[in-house]
CSV table of C-alpha atoms and ligand atoms in Angstrom, one decimal:
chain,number,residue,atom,x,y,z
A,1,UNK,CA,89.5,72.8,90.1
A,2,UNK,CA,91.2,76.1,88.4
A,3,UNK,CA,94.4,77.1,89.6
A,4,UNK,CA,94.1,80.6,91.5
A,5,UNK,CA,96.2,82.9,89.8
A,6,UNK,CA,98.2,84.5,92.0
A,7,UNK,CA,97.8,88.1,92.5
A,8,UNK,CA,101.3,90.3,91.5
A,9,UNK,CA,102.5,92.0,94.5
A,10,UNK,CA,102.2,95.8,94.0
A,11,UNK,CA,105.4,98.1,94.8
A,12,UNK,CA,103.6,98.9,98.0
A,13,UNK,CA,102.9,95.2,99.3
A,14,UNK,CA,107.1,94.5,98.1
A,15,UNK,CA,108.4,97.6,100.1
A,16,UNK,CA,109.8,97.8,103.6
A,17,UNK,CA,107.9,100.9,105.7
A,18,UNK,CA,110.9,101.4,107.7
A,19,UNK,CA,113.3,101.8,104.9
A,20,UNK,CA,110.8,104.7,103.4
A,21,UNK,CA,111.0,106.3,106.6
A,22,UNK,CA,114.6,106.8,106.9
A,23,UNK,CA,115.2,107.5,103.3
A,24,UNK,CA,112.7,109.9,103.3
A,25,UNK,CA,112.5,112.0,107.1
A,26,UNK,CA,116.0,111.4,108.6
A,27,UNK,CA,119.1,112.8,108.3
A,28,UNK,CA,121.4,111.7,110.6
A,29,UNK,CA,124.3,112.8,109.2
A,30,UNK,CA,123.4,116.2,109.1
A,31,UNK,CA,121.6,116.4,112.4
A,32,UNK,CA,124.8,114.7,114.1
A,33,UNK,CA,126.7,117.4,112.7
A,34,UNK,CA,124.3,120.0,114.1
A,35,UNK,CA,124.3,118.5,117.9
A,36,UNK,CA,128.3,118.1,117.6
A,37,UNK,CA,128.0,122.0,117.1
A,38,UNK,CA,125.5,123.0,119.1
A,39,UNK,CA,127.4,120.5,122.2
A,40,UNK,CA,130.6,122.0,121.7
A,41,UNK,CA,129.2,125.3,122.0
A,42,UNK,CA,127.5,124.9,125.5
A,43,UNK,CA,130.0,122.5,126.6
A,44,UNK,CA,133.3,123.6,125.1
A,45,UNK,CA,133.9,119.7,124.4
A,46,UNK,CA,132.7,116.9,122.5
A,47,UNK,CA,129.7,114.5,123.9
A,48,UNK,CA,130.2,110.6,124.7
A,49,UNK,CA,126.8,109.1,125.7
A,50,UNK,CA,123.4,110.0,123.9
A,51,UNK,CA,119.9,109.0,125.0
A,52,UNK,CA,118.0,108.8,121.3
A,53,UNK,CA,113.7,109.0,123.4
A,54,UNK,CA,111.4,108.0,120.6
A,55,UNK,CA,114.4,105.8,118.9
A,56,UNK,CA,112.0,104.1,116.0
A,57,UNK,CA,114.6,102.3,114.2
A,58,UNK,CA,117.6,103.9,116.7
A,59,UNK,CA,119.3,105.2,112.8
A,60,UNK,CA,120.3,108.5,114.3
A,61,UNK,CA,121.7,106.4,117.5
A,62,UNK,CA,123.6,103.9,115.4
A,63,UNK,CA,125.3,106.9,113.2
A,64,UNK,CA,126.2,108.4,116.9
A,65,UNK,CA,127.9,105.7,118.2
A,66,UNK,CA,129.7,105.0,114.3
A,67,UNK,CA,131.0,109.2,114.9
A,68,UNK,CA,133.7,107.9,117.7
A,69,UNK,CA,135.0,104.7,119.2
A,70,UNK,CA,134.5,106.3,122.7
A,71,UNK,CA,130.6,106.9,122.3
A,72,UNK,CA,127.8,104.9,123.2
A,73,UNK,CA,124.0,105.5,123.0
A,74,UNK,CA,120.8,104.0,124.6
A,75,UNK,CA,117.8,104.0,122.4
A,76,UNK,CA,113.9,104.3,124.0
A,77,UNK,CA,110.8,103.4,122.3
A,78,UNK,CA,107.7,101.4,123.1
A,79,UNK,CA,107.3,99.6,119.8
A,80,UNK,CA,109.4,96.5,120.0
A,81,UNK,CA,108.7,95.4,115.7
A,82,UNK,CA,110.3,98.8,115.1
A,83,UNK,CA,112.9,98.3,117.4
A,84,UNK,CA,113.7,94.6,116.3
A,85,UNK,CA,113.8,96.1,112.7
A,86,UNK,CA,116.1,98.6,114.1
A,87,UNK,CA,118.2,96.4,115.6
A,88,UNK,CA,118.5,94.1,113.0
A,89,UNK,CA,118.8,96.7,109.7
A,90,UNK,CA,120.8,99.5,111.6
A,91,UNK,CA,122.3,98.6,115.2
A,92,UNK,CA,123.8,94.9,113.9
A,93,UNK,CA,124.0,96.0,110.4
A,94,UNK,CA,126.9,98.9,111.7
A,95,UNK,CA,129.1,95.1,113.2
A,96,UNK,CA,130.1,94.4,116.4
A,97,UNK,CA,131.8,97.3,117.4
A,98,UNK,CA,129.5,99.6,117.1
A,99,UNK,CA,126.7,97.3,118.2
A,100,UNK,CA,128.0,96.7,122.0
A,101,UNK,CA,127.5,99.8,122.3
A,102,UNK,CA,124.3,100.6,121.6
A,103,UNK,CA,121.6,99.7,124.0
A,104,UNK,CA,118.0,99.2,122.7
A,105,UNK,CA,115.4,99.6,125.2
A,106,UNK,CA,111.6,98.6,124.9
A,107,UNK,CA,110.2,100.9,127.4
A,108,UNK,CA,107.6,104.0,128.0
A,109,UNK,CA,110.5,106.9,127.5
A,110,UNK,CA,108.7,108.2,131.4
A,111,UNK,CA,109.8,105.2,132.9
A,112,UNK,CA,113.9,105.5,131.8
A,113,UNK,CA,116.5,108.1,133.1
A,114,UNK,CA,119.1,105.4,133.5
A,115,UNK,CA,122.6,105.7,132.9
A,116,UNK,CA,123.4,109.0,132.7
A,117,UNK,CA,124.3,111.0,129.4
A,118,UNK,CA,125.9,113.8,127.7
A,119,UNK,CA,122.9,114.7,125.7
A,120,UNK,CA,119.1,113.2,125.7
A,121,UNK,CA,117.0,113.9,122.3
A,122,UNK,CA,113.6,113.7,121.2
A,123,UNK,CA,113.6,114.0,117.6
A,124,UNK,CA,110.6,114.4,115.3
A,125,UNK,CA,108.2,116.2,117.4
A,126,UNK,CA,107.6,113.0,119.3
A,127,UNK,CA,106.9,114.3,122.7
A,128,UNK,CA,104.0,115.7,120.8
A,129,UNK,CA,102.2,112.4,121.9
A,130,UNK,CA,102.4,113.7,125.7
A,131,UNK,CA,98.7,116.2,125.5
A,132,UNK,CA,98.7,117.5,129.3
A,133,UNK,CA,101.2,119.9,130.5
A,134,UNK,CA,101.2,117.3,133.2
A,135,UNK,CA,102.4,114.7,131.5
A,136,UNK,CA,105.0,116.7,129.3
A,137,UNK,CA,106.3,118.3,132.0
A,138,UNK,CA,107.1,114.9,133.8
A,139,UNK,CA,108.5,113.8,130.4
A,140,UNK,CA,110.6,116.9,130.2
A,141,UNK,CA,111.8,115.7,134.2
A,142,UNK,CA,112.7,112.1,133.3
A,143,UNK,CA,115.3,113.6,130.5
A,144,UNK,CA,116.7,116.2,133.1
A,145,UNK,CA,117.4,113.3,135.6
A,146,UNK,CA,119.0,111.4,133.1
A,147,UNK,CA,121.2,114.1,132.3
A,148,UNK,CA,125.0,114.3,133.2
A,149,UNK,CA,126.1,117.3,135.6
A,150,UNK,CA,126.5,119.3,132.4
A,151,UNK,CA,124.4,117.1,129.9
A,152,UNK,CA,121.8,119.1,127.4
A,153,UNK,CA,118.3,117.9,126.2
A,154,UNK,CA,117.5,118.6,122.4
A,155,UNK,CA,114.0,118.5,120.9
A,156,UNK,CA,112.9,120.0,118.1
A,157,UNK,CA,109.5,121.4,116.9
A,158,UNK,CA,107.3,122.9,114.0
A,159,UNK,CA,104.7,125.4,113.5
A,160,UNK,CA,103.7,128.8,111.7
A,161,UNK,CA,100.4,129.7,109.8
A,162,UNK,CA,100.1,126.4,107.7
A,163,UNK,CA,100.8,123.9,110.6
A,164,UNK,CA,97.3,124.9,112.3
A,165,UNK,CA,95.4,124.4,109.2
A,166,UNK,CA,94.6,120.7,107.4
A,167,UNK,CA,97.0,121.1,104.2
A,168,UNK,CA,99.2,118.7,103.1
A,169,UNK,CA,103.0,119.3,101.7
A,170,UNK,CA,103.7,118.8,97.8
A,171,UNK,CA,104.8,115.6,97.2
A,172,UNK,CA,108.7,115.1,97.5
A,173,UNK,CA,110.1,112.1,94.9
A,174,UNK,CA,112.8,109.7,96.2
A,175,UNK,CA,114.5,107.3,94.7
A,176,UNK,CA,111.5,104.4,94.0
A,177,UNK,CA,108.5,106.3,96.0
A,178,UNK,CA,107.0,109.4,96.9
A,179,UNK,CA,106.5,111.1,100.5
A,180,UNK,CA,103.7,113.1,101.2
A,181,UNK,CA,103.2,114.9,105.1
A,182,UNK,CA,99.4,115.3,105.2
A,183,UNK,CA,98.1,117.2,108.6
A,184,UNK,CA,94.4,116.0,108.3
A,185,UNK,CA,92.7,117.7,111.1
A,186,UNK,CA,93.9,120.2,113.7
A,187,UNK,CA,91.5,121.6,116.3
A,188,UNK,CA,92.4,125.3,117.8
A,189,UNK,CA,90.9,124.5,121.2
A,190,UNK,CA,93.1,121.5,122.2
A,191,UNK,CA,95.9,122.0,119.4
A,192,UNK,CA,95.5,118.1,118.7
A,193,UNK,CA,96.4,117.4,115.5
A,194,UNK,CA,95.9,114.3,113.3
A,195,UNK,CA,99.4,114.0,110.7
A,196,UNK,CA,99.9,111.5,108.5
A,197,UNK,CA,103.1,110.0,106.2
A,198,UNK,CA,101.7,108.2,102.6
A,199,UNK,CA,104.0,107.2,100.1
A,200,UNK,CA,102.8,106.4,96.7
A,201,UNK,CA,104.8,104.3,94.2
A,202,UNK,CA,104.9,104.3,90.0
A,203,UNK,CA,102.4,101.4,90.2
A,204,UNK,CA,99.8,103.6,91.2
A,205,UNK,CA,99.8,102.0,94.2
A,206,UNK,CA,100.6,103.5,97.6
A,207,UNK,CA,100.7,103.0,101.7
A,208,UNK,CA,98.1,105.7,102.7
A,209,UNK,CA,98.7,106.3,105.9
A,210,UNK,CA,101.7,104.6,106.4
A,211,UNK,CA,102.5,106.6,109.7
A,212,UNK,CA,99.7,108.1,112.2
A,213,UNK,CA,100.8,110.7,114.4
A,214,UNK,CA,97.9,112.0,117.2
A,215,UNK,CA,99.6,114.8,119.0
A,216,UNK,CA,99.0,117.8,120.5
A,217,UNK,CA,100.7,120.5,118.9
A,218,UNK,CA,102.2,122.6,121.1
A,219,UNK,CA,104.2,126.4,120.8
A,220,UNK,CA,107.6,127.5,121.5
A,221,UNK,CA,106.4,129.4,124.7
A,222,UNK,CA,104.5,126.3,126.2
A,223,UNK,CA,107.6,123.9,125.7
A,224,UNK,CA,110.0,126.9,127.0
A,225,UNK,CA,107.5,127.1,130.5
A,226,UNK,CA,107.4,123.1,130.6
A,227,UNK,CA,111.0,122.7,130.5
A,228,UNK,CA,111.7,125.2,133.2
A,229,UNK,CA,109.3,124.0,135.3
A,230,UNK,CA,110.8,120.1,135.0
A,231,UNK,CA,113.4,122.0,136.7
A,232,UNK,CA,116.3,123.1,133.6
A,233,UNK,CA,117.6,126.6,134.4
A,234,UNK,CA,117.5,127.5,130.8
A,235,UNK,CA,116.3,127.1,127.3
A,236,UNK,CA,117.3,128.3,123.8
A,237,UNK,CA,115.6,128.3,120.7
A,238,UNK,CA,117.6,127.3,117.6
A,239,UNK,CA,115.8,128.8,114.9
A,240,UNK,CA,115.7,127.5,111.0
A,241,UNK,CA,115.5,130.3,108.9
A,242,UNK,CA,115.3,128.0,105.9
A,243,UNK,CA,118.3,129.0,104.1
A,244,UNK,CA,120.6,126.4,103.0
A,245,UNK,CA,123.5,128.5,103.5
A,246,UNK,CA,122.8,130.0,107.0
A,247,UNK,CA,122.8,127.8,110.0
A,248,UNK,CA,120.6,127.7,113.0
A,249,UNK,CA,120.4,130.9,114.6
A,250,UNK,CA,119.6,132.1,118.5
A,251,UNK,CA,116.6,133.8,118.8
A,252,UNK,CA,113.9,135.2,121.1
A,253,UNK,CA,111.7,137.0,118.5
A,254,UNK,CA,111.0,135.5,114.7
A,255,UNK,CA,108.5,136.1,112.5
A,256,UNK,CA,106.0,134.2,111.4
A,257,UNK,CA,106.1,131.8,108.6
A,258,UNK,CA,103.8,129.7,106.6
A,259,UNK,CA,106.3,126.9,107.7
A,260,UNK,CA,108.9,127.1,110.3
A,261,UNK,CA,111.2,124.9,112.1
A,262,UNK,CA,113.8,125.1,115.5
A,263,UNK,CA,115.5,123.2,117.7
A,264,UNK,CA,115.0,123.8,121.8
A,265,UNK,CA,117.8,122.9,123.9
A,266,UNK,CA,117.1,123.1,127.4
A,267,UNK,CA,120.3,122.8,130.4
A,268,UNK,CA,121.8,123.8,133.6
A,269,UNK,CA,124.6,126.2,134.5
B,301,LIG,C1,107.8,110.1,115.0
B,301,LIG,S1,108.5,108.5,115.4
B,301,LIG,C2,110.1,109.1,115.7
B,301,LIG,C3,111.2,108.1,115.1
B,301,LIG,C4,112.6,108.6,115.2
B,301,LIG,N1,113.0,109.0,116.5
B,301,LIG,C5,112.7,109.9,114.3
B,301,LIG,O1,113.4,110.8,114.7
B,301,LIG,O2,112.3,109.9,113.2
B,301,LIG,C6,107.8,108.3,117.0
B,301,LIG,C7,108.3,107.0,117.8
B,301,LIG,O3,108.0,107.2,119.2
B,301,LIG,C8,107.5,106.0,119.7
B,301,LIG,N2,106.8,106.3,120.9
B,301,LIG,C9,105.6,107.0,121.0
B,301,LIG,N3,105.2,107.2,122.3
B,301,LIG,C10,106.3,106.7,123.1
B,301,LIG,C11,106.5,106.6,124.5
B,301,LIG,N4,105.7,107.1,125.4
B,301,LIG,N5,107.7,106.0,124.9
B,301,LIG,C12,108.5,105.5,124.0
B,301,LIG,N6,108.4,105.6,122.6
B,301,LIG,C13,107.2,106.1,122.2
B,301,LIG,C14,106.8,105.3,118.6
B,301,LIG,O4,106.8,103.9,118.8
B,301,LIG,C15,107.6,105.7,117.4
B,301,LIG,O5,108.6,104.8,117.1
């Protein structure tokens, strides 16, 4: 019988999705440096204890928890694979210092507002998944009651003229692959909107979709109405003007862009 010649694995079959995703989407670093700012300035003193909703791979908790000896973080997300990846490449990866105090927790982020925190985040436009004012405003509650006295709740979001449209973003290189953020449908009666993450190698061969995102995309007035009505006396609205040497500035009026980004960060008095 003739051998079967095995097939050579393509740079897409050899390559981890997780990795791409952090190299290529997160910044922990940076964004740790922006919450530190942004706590200090409501709080007048540094956080302890985060919530990380949506954790994936729980990178931006672990790089929390590394920023202080005191801090400690409790990551939420449904998918355990990512989480065990997580755990495994980031969380255990960082030693045992740093890992005992970091709790991974496989969960609906609904279902868990236990132990308190200094700051809850949903990074990524996650709480995009939740379509029903119902349901977003209950999500928006659950991080409120797991809130400290003087705890804040950080989301970020997207929009302008070419989020409602189906475009996808030039290609951006890293080091070994390509990213590309494709929206591929958007529908401007329900605002869902079908994203996807590729990335495409020098083989020619690529992970096309490697991420799905259904969400509903929703506006900085409709998140601003949720939140209060979950009960948080105020929200803010951090906006990205896109210039690398300006940082995140209050506003209540903008104007539009073809691509715009902000951070909301909802508390009490
Ligand atoms: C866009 S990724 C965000 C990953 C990471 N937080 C980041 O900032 O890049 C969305 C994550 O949310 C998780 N997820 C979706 N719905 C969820 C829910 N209701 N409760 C908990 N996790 C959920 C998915 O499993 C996925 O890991």
């Amino acid at each position: 019988m003739a051998k079967q010649k095995k097939r050579k694995l393509s740079k897409a079959d050899r390559a981890d999705i997780h990795a791409l995703y952090q190299d290529a989407v997160q910044d922990p670093e940076n964004e740790l440096d922006t919450f530190d700012r942004f706590f200090k300035r409501y709080r007048k003193r540094k956080p302890r204890s985060l919530k990380e909703d949506f954790c994936g791979t729980a990178l931006f908790a672990t790089a929390w928890v590394k920023r202080g000896k005191k801090r400690w973080a409790v990551g939420v997300d449904l998918d355990g694979p990512t989480l065990n990846w997580g755990r495994e490449h980031n969380v255990e990866a960082a030693g045992p210092n740093v890992a005992q105090r970091i709790q991974l927790v496989e969960a609906n982020v609904l279902d868990v507002q236990e132990p308190p925190v200094d700051l809850v985040c949903a990074l990524n436009y996650s709480y995009c998944v939740f379509k029903t004012r119902e349901a977003l405003i209950r999500y928006f509650k659950v991080a409120k009651q797991s809130l400290n006295k003087d705890g804040i709740f950080i989301c970020d979001i997207y929009g302008g003229t070419e989020a409602t449209i189906e475009h996808t973003d030039p290609k951006r290189k890293y080091k070994g692959f390509s990213y590309e953020w494709q929206q591929a449908a958007y529908d401007p009666i329900t605002h869902d909107t079908l994203c996807h993450i590729n990335f495409y190698f020098s083989d020619g061969s690529s992970m096309k979709p490697a991420f799905t995102y259904a969400w509903r995309l929703w506006t900085v007035p409709e998140i601003r109405e949720c939140l209060a009505e979950a009960g948080f006396a105020h929200s803010d609205v951090w906006w990205d003007d896109g210039d690398e040497d300006s940082w995140y500035q209050l506003k209540e009026k903008a104007e539009n862009q073809p691509g715009w980004l902000a951070y909301i960060i909802a508390y009490d008095d």
